[in-house]
PDB file of C-alpha atoms in Angstrom:
ATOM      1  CA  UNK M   1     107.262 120.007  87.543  1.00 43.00           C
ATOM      2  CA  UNK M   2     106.127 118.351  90.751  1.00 51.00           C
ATOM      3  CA  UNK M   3     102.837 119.434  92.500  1.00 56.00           C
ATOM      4  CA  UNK M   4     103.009 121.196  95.748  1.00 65.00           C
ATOM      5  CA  UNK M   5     101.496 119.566  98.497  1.00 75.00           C
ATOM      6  CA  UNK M   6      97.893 120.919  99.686  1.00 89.00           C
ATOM      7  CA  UNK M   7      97.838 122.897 102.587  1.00 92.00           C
ATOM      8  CA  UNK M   8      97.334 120.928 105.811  1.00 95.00           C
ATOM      9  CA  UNK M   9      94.141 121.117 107.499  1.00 97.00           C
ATOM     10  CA  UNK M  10      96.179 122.101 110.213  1.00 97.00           C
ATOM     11  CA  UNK M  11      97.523 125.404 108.550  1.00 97.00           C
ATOM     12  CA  UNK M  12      93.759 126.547 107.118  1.00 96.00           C
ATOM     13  CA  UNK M  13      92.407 125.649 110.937  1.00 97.00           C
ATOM     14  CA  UNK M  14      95.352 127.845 112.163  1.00 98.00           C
ATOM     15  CA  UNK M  15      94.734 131.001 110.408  1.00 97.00           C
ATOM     16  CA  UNK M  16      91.019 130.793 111.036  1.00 97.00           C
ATOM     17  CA  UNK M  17      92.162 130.592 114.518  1.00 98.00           C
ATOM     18  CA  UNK M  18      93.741 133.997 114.381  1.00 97.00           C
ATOM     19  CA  UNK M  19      91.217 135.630 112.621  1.00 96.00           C
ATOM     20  CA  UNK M  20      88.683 134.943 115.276  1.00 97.00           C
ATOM     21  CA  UNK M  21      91.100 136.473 117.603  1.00 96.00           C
ATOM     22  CA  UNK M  22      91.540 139.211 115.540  1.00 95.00           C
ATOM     23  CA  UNK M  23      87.413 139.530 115.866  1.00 95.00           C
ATOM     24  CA  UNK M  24      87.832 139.014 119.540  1.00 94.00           C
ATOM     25  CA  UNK M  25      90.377 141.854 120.016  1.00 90.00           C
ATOM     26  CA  UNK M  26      87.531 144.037 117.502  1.00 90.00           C
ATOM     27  CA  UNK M  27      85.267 143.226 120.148  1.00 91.00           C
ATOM     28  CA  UNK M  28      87.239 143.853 123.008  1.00 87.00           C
ATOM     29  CA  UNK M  29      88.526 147.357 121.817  1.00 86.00           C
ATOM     30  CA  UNK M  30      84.401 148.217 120.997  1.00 87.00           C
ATOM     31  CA  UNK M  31      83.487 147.617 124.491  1.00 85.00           C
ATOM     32  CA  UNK M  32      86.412 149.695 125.354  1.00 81.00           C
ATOM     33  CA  UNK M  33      85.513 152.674 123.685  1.00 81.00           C
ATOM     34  CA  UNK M  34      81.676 152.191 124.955  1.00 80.00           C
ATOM     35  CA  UNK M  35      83.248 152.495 128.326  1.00 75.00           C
ATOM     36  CA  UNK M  36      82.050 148.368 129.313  1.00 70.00           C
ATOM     37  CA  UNK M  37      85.836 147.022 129.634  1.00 70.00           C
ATOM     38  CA  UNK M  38      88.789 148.869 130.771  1.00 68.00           C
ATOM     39  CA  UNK M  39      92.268 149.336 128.278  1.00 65.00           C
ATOM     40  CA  UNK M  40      94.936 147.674 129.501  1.00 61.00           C
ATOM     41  CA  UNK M  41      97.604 148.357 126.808  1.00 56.00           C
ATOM     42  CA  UNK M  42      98.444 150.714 123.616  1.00 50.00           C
ATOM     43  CA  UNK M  43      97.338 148.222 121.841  1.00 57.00           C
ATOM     44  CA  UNK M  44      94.080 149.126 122.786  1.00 64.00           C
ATOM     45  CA  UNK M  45      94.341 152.343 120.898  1.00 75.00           C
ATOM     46  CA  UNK M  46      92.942 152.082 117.146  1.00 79.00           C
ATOM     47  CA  UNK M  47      96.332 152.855 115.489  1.00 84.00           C
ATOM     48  CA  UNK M  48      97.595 150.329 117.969  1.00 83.00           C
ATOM     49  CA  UNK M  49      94.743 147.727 117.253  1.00 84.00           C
ATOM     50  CA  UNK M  50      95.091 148.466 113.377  1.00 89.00           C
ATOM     51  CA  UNK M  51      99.048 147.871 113.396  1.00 92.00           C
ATOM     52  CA  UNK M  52      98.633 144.494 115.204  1.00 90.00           C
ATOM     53  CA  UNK M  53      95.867 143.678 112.593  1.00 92.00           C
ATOM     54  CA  UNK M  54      97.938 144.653 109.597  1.00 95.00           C
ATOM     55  CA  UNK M  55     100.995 142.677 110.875  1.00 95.00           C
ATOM     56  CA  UNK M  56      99.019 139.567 112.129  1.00 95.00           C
ATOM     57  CA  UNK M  57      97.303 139.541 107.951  1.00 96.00           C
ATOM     58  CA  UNK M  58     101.289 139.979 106.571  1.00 97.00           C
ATOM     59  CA  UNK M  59     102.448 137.250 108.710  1.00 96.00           C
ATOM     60  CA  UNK M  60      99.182 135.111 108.416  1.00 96.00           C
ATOM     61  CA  UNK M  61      99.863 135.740 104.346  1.00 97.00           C
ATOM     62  CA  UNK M  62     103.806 134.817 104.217  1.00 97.00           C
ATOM     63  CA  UNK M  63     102.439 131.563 106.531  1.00 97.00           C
ATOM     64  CA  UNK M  64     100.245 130.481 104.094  1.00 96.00           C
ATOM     65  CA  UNK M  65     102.778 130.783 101.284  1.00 95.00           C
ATOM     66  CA  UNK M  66     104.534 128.812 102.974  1.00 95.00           C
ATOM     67  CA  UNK M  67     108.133 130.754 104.749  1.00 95.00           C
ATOM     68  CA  UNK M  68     108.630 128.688 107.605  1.00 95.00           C
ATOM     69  CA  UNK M  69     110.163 131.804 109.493  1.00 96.00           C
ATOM     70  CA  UNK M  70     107.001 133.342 109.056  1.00 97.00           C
ATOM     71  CA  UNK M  71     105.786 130.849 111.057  1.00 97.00           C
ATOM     72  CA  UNK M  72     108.499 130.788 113.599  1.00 97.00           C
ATOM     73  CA  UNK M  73     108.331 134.705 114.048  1.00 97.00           C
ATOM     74  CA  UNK M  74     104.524 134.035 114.750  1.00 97.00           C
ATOM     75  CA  UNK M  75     104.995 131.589 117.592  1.00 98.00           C
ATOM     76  CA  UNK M  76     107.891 133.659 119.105  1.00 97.00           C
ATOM     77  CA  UNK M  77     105.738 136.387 119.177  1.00 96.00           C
ATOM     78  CA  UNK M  78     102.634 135.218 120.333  1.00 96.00           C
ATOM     79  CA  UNK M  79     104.591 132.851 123.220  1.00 95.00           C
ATOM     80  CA  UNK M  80     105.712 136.327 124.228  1.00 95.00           C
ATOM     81  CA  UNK M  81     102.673 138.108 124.351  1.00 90.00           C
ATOM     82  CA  UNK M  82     101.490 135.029 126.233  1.00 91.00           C
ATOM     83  CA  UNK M  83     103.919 135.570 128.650  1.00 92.00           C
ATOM     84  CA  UNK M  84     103.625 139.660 129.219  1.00 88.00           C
ATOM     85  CA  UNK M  85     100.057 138.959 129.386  1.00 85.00           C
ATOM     86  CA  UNK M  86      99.844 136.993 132.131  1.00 83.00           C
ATOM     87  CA  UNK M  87     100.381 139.620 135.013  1.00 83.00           C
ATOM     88  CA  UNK M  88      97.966 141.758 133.362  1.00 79.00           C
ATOM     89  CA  UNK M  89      95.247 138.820 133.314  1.00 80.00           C
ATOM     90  CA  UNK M  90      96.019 138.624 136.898  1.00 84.00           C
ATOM     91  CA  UNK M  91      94.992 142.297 137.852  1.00 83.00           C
ATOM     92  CA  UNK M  92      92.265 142.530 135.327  1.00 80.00           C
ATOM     93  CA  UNK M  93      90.327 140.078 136.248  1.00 83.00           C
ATOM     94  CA  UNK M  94      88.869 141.328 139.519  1.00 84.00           C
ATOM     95  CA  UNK M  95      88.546 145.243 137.871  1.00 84.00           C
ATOM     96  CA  UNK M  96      87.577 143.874 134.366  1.00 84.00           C
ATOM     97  CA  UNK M  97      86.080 140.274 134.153  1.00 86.00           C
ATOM     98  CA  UNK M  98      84.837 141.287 130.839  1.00 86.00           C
ATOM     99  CA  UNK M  99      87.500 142.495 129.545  1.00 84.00           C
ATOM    100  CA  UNK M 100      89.628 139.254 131.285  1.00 86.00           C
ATOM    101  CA  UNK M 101      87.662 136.912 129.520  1.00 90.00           C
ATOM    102  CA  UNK M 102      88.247 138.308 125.902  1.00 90.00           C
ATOM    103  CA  UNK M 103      92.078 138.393 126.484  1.00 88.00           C
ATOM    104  CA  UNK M 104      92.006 134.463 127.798  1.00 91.00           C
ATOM    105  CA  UNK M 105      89.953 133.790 124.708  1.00 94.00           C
ATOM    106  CA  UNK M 106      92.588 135.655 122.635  1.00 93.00           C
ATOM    107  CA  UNK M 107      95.245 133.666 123.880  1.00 93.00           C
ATOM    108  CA  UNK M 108      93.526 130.329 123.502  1.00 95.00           C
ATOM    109  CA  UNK M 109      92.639 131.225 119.939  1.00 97.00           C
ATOM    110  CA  UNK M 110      96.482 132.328 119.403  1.00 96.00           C
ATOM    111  CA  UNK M 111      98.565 129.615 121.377  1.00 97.00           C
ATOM    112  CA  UNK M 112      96.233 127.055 119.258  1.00 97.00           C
ATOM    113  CA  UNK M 113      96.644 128.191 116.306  1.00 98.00           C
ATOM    114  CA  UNK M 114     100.949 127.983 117.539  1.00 98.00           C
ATOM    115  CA  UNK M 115     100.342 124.361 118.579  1.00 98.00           C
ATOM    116  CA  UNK M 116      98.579 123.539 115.203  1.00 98.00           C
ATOM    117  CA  UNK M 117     101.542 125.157 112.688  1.00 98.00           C
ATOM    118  CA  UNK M 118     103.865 123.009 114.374  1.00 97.00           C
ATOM    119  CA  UNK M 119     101.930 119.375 114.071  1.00 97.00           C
ATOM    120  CA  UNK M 120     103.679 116.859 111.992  1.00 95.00           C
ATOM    121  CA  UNK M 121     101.329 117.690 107.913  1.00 94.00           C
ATOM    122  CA  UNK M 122     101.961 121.356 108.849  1.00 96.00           C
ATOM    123  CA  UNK M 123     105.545 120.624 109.044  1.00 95.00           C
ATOM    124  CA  UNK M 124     105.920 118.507 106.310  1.00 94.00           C
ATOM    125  CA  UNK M 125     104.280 121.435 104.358  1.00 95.00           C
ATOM    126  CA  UNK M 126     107.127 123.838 104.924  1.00 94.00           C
ATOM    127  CA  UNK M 127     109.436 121.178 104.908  1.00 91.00           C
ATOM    128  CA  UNK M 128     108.251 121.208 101.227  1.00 86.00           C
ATOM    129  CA  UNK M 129     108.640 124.429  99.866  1.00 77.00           C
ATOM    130  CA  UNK M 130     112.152 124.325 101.930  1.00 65.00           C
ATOM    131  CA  UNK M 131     113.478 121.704  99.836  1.00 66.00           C
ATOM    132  CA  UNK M 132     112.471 122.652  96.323  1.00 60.00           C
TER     133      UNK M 132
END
């Protein structure tokens, strides 16, 4: 039996990237609910919050078990939400700059974590478990 590869540094640095903007989006919904940042989607709901949490850990677990369309259905949808969260950005930032500010650090945290599942050791990785 042949070893398995270690996990990139890439892939760890990834998912710790995610979970802080899991605990950015914790934040974000607190000051929410203390009335210091404005909602600006049903995600901002706790059964909405808690749903995005649970699927972000499934994903984040298939991703480090290596299924490369975990992976792939992780970047699609984050590129997405970058996309449909643009024109929100754009209108919260003069009502909420609070608020704002979380959701660019969000997507930073995200679209990084995309970027670093897709450089070359993460690649080989799942290129790894593809071929045995």
């Amino acid at each position: 039996m042949v070893a398995s590869p270690a996990r990139p540094q890439a892939v760890a640095l990834a998912v710790t990237l995610v979970g802080g903007a899991l605990v950015v989006g914790a934040v974000d919904l607190l000051l929410q609910f203390a009335g210091l940042s404005s909602p600006q989607s049903a995600a901002s709901s706790p059964a909405g919050f808690a749903f995005g949490v649970v699927f972000t850990v499934i994903l984040l677990w298939l991703i480090l078990r290596r299924h490369n369309w975990a992976r792939i259905v992780f970047a699609v949808l984050t590129l997405l939400t970058a996309a449909f969260t643009l024109p929100i950005f754009l209108t919260e930032v003069s009502v909420d700059p609070v608020g704002a500010a979380l959701t660019v650090a969000q997507l930073v945290l995200q679209v990084s974590s995309v970027v670093l599942l897709f450089k070359a050791p993460a690649n080989a990785w799942f290129r790894a478990r593809a071929s045995t």
